[in-house]
Amino acid sequence: MGVTDREFDLILVGATGFVGRLTAAHLARSAPDNIRIALAGRSLGKLQRIRADLPPVAQDWPLITADVTDCSAADGLAGRAGVIASTVGPYFTYGRELIAACAEQGTDYADLTGEVLFVRDAIERHHARAVESGARLVPSCGFDSVPSDVGMMLADNASAADGEGRVVEATMHVRRARGGFGGGSIDSLRQQFIAIREDPSTRRIVADPDALAVERTVYGRAPRTIGKDRGTGRWHGPFVMSGFNSRIVRRSASLRHGDALLVYKEVVDTGRGPKGAIIAAGIGLGTAALTASMASGPTRWVMDRFLPAPGEGPSPEQRAAGSFEIQIDAETTTGARYGVRVAAPYDPGYDGTAIMLGESTLALAAQQGSARCGVLTPATAFGDALADRLRAHDFTLEVRRE
């Protein structure tokens, strides 16, 4: 688990991208003085400009130029560091060589993917080798899927401590998510739909609720994502990243319990009354339209023309106004109910994600978390260590019995 005799403790790959720059800034502010950090990207000039904008502590960080789609370059990076942090999405297009190199060389790894096909590919190709080499490979260490996955872990741990069994049904409500939705996230979704169109057999994988779980399971009833909560009277519609987050949560359940016997969904709360119902229906229609548009060549051209490109993101003023809050309502095998609140005063997709990835990689570098190796999830890799780290950066993560 991890390597301590290498040139660097941590290499941030993709440091010149939008979230890469934010992650580098967080590491410069928060990493211990004894952590040896390097920045990697394809352009030395861009790396130099990024480093020049960082705090003084980072001005001596080495810069490494590398194209991680080249196997030898990916091997070289993985061999020089104990931990690799990757922001080089879309990952199915640009990230497969790097995660393969980490699995082979026993190098811990974290990224920001929201792509079912990439994680499934990593599990099939590299999980067994990573177990042998001692690598912890941890996809999805940003807003996708830390709040969902760590929040569910908190509920599951609380129910076990109370002797109430395990969580078997849960709904994650997005109460608030203020902030921009930029080019990297859009491009990941776009590229996955392109992959489905080019290889229709992958549609079955993306649609499978157990696509990332350890074993095939009985899924139970399909959860409804448009409706009204009987307890609060709030309407809700589908959350656009539920299809990915739910599969990470179910992988955590299968790694922790040996199965994924869990009914889980994610929704966006839209308020009470007729207005809330109309907004929920609109979100449902909009989500369906987004799916259709990304699968359509002509409509995808319109999106390419008018939506942010990879590397773009919201302004500092927009990010400063950002924040998020989610609520997980969970029920256990004994019928006990728990509520988990995860919130932060940060734009979820950018500053918040940079902190989540930064603290995940620092936890790997500090050898915190589980001794388990292989393709893991935030919950199974870090446990309470990541929750504690995020609380130190003004995140709220709290669980209560209801």
PDB file of C-alpha atoms in Angstrom, residues 183-346:
ATOM      1  CA  GLY A 183     -16.207  21.780 -19.577  1.00  0.00           C
ATOM      2  CA  GLY A 184     -14.531  18.782 -17.953  1.00  0.00           C
ATOM      3  CA  SER A 185     -17.716  17.317 -16.469  1.00  0.00           C
ATOM      4  CA  ILE A 186     -19.662  17.955 -19.661  1.00  0.00           C
ATOM      5  CA  ASP A 187     -16.967  16.337 -21.781  1.00  0.00           C
ATOM      6  CA  SER A 188     -16.882  13.223 -19.593  1.00  0.00           C
ATOM      7  CA  LEU A 189     -20.620  12.761 -20.109  1.00  0.00           C
ATOM      8  CA  ARG A 190     -20.282  13.537 -23.811  1.00  0.00           C
ATOM      9  CA  GLN A 191     -17.458  11.032 -24.347  1.00  0.00           C
ATOM     10  CA  GLN A 192     -19.313   8.248 -22.553  1.00  0.00           C
ATOM     11  CA  PHE A 193     -22.325   8.721 -24.812  1.00  0.00           C
ATOM     12  CA  ILE A 194     -20.024   8.705 -27.830  1.00  0.00           C
ATOM     13  CA  ALA A 195     -18.582   5.387 -26.637  1.00  0.00           C
ATOM     14  CA  ILE A 196     -22.080   3.945 -26.298  1.00  0.00           C
ATOM     15  CA  ARG A 197     -23.007   5.076 -29.795  1.00  0.00           C
ATOM     16  CA  GLU A 198     -19.843   3.535 -31.265  1.00  0.00           C
ATOM     17  CA  ASP A 199     -20.177   0.286 -29.318  1.00  0.00           C
ATOM     18  CA  PRO A 200     -23.840  -0.417 -28.446  1.00  0.00           C
ATOM     19  CA  SER A 201     -22.803  -3.336 -26.210  1.00  0.00           C
ATOM     20  CA  THR A 202     -21.550  -0.804 -23.667  1.00  0.00           C
ATOM     21  CA  ARG A 203     -25.104   0.489 -23.187  1.00  0.00           C
ATOM     22  CA  ARG A 204     -25.862  -2.610 -21.134  1.00  0.00           C
ATOM     23  CA  ILE A 205     -22.905  -1.886 -18.828  1.00  0.00           C
ATOM     24  CA  VAL A 206     -23.868   1.744 -18.257  1.00  0.00           C
ATOM     25  CA  ALA A 207     -27.483   0.747 -17.542  1.00  0.00           C
ATOM     26  CA  ASP A 208     -26.552  -2.037 -15.118  1.00  0.00           C
ATOM     27  CA  PRO A 209     -26.970  -0.977 -11.454  1.00  0.00           C
ATOM     28  CA  ASP A 210     -24.389  -3.625 -10.503  1.00  0.00           C
ATOM     29  CA  ALA A 211     -21.888  -2.611 -13.192  1.00  0.00           C
ATOM     30  CA  LEU A 212     -19.210  -1.813 -10.582  1.00  0.00           C
ATOM     31  CA  ALA A 213     -20.245  -4.197  -7.790  1.00  0.00           C
ATOM     32  CA  VAL A 214     -18.107  -7.158  -6.752  1.00  0.00           C
ATOM     33  CA  GLU A 215     -20.826  -9.747  -7.327  1.00  0.00           C
ATOM     34  CA  ARG A 216     -24.102  -9.875  -9.209  1.00  0.00           C
ATOM     35  CA  THR A 217     -26.926  -9.160  -6.797  1.00  0.00           C
ATOM     36  CA  VAL A 218     -30.678  -8.959  -6.578  1.00  0.00           C
ATOM     37  CA  TYR A 219     -31.256  -5.257  -7.087  1.00  0.00           C
ATOM     38  CA  GLY A 220     -34.835  -5.042  -5.860  1.00  0.00           C
ATOM     39  CA  ARG A 221     -37.383  -2.605  -7.183  1.00  0.00           C
ATOM     40  CA  ALA A 222     -36.291   0.238  -9.436  1.00  0.00           C
ATOM     41  CA  PRO A 223     -36.417   3.474  -7.417  1.00  0.00           C
ATOM     42  CA  ARG A 224     -38.614   6.315  -8.662  1.00  0.00           C
ATOM     43  CA  THR A 225     -36.789   9.591  -9.153  1.00  0.00           C
ATOM     44  CA  ILE A 226     -39.761  11.918  -9.701  1.00  0.00           C
ATOM     45  CA  GLY A 227     -42.200  12.214  -6.834  1.00  0.00           C
ATOM     46  CA  LYS A 228     -43.015  13.783  -3.477  1.00  0.00           C
ATOM     47  CA  ASP A 229     -41.457  12.944  -0.126  1.00  0.00           C
ATOM     48  CA  ARG A 230     -44.229  11.930   2.255  1.00  0.00           C
ATOM     49  CA  GLY A 231     -42.392  13.207   5.293  1.00  0.00           C
ATOM     50  CA  THR A 232     -41.416  16.689   4.109  1.00  0.00           C
ATOM     51  CA  GLY A 233     -43.896  17.297   1.306  1.00  0.00           C
ATOM     52  CA  ARG A 234     -41.046  18.311  -1.012  1.00  0.00           C
ATOM     53  CA  TRP A 235     -41.098  17.310  -4.657  1.00  0.00           C
ATOM     54  CA  HIS A 236     -37.974  15.954  -6.304  1.00  0.00           C
ATOM     55  CA  GLY A 237     -36.607  15.146  -9.754  1.00  0.00           C
ATOM     56  CA  PRO A 238     -33.667  13.028 -10.920  1.00  0.00           C
ATOM     57  CA  PHE A 239     -30.097  14.093 -10.184  1.00  0.00           C
ATOM     58  CA  VAL A 240     -28.021  14.012 -13.353  1.00  0.00           C
ATOM     59  CA  MET A 241     -25.087  12.131 -11.751  1.00  0.00           C
ATOM     60  CA  SER A 242     -27.217   9.567  -9.919  1.00  0.00           C
ATOM     61  CA  GLY A 243     -26.514   6.938 -12.560  1.00  0.00           C
ATOM     62  CA  PHE A 244     -22.816   7.091 -11.765  1.00  0.00           C
ATOM     63  CA  ASN A 245     -22.845   7.843  -8.031  1.00  0.00           C
ATOM     64  CA  SER A 246     -25.279   5.012  -7.307  1.00  0.00           C
ATOM     65  CA  ARG A 247     -22.884   2.518  -8.867  1.00  0.00           C
ATOM     66  CA  ILE A 248     -19.996   3.747  -6.715  1.00  0.00           C
ATOM     67  CA  VAL A 249     -22.207   3.491  -3.623  1.00  0.00           C
ATOM     68  CA  ARG A 250     -23.217  -0.039  -4.603  1.00  0.00           C
ATOM     69  CA  ARG A 251     -19.561  -1.014  -5.151  1.00  0.00           C
ATOM     70  CA  SER A 252     -18.828   0.220  -1.628  1.00  0.00           C
ATOM     71  CA  ALA A 253     -21.709  -1.872  -0.276  1.00  0.00           C
ATOM     72  CA  SER A 254     -20.456  -4.948  -2.099  1.00  0.00           C
ATOM     73  CA  LEU A 255     -16.870  -4.454  -0.890  1.00  0.00           C
ATOM     74  CA  ARG A 256     -17.988  -3.865   2.693  1.00  0.00           C
ATOM     75  CA  HIS A 257     -20.679  -6.540   2.931  1.00  0.00           C
ATOM     76  CA  GLY A 258     -20.003  -8.998   0.124  1.00  0.00           C
ATOM     77  CA  ASP A 259     -23.115  -7.939  -1.781  1.00  0.00           C
ATOM     78  CA  ALA A 260     -24.883  -4.792  -2.929  1.00  0.00           C
ATOM     79  CA  LEU A 261     -28.379  -5.506  -1.608  1.00  0.00           C
ATOM     80  CA  LEU A 262     -29.294  -1.868  -1.561  1.00  0.00           C
ATOM     81  CA  VAL A 263     -32.085   0.256  -3.015  1.00  0.00           C
ATOM     82  CA  TYR A 264     -30.471   3.650  -3.572  1.00  0.00           C
ATOM     83  CA  LYS A 265     -31.372   6.730  -5.576  1.00  0.00           C
ATOM     84  CA  GLU A 266     -30.332  10.367  -5.858  1.00  0.00           C
ATOM     85  CA  VAL A 267     -32.748  13.225  -6.454  1.00  0.00           C
ATOM     86  CA  VAL A 268     -32.833  17.015  -6.592  1.00  0.00           C
ATOM     87  CA  ASP A 269     -35.319  18.613  -4.211  1.00  0.00           C
ATOM     88  CA  THR A 270     -37.503  21.179  -5.983  1.00  0.00           C
ATOM     89  CA  GLY A 271     -39.768  22.503  -3.226  1.00  0.00           C
ATOM     90  CA  ARG A 272     -43.389  22.079  -2.179  1.00  0.00           C
ATOM     91  CA  GLY A 273     -46.688  22.630  -3.925  1.00  0.00           C
ATOM     92  CA  PRO A 274     -47.528  22.913  -7.628  1.00  0.00           C
ATOM     93  CA  LYS A 275     -44.355  24.876  -8.381  1.00  0.00           C
ATOM     94  CA  GLY A 276     -42.191  22.115  -6.923  1.00  0.00           C
ATOM     95  CA  ALA A 277     -44.069  19.505  -8.949  1.00  0.00           C
ATOM     96  CA  ILE A 278     -43.609  21.459 -12.186  1.00  0.00           C
ATOM     97  CA  ILE A 279     -39.890  21.948 -11.571  1.00  0.00           C
ATOM     98  CA  ALA A 280     -39.444  18.236 -10.758  1.00  0.00           C
ATOM     99  CA  ALA A 281     -41.173  17.261 -14.002  1.00  0.00           C
ATOM    100  CA  GLY A 282     -39.029  19.781 -15.878  1.00  0.00           C
ATOM    101  CA  ILE A 283     -35.841  18.301 -14.452  1.00  0.00           C
ATOM    102  CA  GLY A 284     -37.013  14.856 -15.514  1.00  0.00           C
ATOM    103  CA  LEU A 285     -37.678  16.043 -19.054  1.00  0.00           C
ATOM    104  CA  GLY A 286     -34.402  17.978 -19.133  1.00  0.00           C
ATOM    105  CA  THR A 287     -32.399  14.959 -18.000  1.00  0.00           C
ATOM    106  CA  ALA A 288     -34.008  12.819 -20.702  1.00  0.00           C
ATOM    107  CA  ALA A 289     -33.311  15.524 -23.283  1.00  0.00           C
ATOM    108  CA  LEU A 290     -29.662  15.770 -22.195  1.00  0.00           C
ATOM    109  CA  THR A 291     -29.245  12.033 -22.586  1.00  0.00           C
ATOM    110  CA  ALA A 292     -30.844  12.109 -26.029  1.00  0.00           C
ATOM    111  CA  SER A 293     -28.837  15.130 -27.153  1.00  0.00           C
ATOM    112  CA  MET A 294     -25.473  13.656 -26.193  1.00  0.00           C
ATOM    113  CA  ALA A 295     -26.288  10.520 -28.128  1.00  0.00           C
ATOM    114  CA  SER A 296     -27.239  12.568 -31.182  1.00  0.00           C
ATOM    115  CA  GLY A 297     -24.544  13.784 -33.553  1.00  0.00           C
ATOM    116  CA  PRO A 298     -26.320  16.967 -34.761  1.00  0.00           C
ATOM    117  CA  THR A 299     -27.469  17.995 -31.285  1.00  0.00           C
ATOM    118  CA  ARG A 300     -24.050  17.211 -29.869  1.00  0.00           C
ATOM    119  CA  TRP A 301     -22.624  19.735 -32.362  1.00  0.00           C
ATOM    120  CA  VAL A 302     -24.870  22.414 -30.853  1.00  0.00           C
ATOM    121  CA  MET A 303     -23.658  21.511 -27.364  1.00  0.00           C
ATOM    122  CA  ASP A 304     -20.045  21.623 -28.525  1.00  0.00           C
ATOM    123  CA  ARG A 305     -20.683  25.093 -29.927  1.00  0.00           C
ATOM    124  CA  PHE A 306     -22.355  26.681 -26.912  1.00  0.00           C
ATOM    125  CA  LEU A 307     -21.360  24.786 -23.743  1.00  0.00           C
ATOM    126  CA  PRO A 308     -17.988  25.166 -21.965  1.00  0.00           C
ATOM    127  CA  ALA A 309     -15.035  23.286 -23.394  1.00  0.00           C
ATOM    128  CA  PRO A 310     -12.688  21.113 -21.310  1.00  0.00           C
ATOM    129  CA  GLY A 311     -10.387  23.302 -19.261  1.00  0.00           C
ATOM    130  CA  GLU A 312     -13.001  26.017 -18.809  1.00  0.00           C
ATOM    131  CA  GLY A 313     -14.955  26.789 -15.673  1.00  0.00           C
ATOM    132  CA  PRO A 314     -16.765  29.490 -13.711  1.00  0.00           C
ATOM    133  CA  SER A 315     -15.194  32.804 -12.724  1.00  0.00           C
ATOM    134  CA  PRO A 316     -13.706  33.357  -9.244  1.00  0.00           C
ATOM    135  CA  GLU A 317     -16.788  35.425  -8.377  1.00  0.00           C
ATOM    136  CA  GLN A 318     -19.133  32.628  -9.416  1.00  0.00           C
ATOM    137  CA  ARG A 319     -17.134  30.066  -7.466  1.00  0.00           C
ATOM    138  CA  ALA A 320     -17.052  32.281  -4.376  1.00  0.00           C
ATOM    139  CA  ALA A 321     -20.864  32.295  -4.369  1.00  0.00           C
ATOM    140  CA  GLY A 322     -21.023  28.515  -4.583  1.00  0.00           C
ATOM    141  CA  SER A 323     -22.077  26.031  -1.920  1.00  0.00           C
ATOM    142  CA  PHE A 324     -23.789  22.675  -1.638  1.00  0.00           C
ATOM    143  CA  GLU A 325     -25.851  20.621   0.782  1.00  0.00           C
ATOM    144  CA  ILE A 326     -27.068  17.060   0.477  1.00  0.00           C
ATOM    145  CA  GLN A 327     -29.231  14.984   2.806  1.00  0.00           C
ATOM    146  CA  ILE A 328     -29.214  11.187   2.844  1.00  0.00           C
ATOM    147  CA  ASP A 329     -32.260   9.460   4.340  1.00  0.00           C
ATOM    148  CA  ALA A 330     -31.351   5.856   5.141  1.00  0.00           C
ATOM    149  CA  GLU A 331     -33.198   2.814   6.503  1.00  0.00           C
ATOM    150  CA  THR A 332     -31.565  -0.303   7.946  1.00  0.00           C
ATOM    151  CA  THR A 333     -32.376  -4.008   8.010  1.00  0.00           C
ATOM    152  CA  THR A 334     -34.115  -3.527  11.368  1.00  0.00           C
ATOM    153  CA  GLY A 335     -36.171  -0.549  10.197  1.00  0.00           C
ATOM    154  CA  ALA A 336     -34.079   2.056  12.029  1.00  0.00           C
ATOM    155  CA  ARG A 337     -33.737   5.368  10.203  1.00  0.00           C
ATOM    156  CA  TYR A 338     -30.723   7.662   9.936  1.00  0.00           C
ATOM    157  CA  GLY A 339     -30.138  11.042   8.357  1.00  0.00           C
ATOM    158  CA  VAL A 340     -26.775  12.247   7.045  1.00  0.00           C
ATOM    159  CA  ARG A 341     -25.994  15.846   6.128  1.00  0.00           C
ATOM    160  CA  VAL A 342     -23.014  16.686   3.890  1.00  0.00           C
ATOM    161  CA  ALA A 343     -22.472  20.365   3.114  1.00  0.00           C
ATOM    162  CA  ALA A 344     -19.720  22.833   2.304  1.00  0.00           C
ATOM    163  CA  PRO A 345     -19.373  26.557   1.498  1.00  0.00           C
ATOM    164  CA  TYR A 346     -17.726  25.788  -1.845  1.00  0.00           C
TER     165      TYR A 346
END
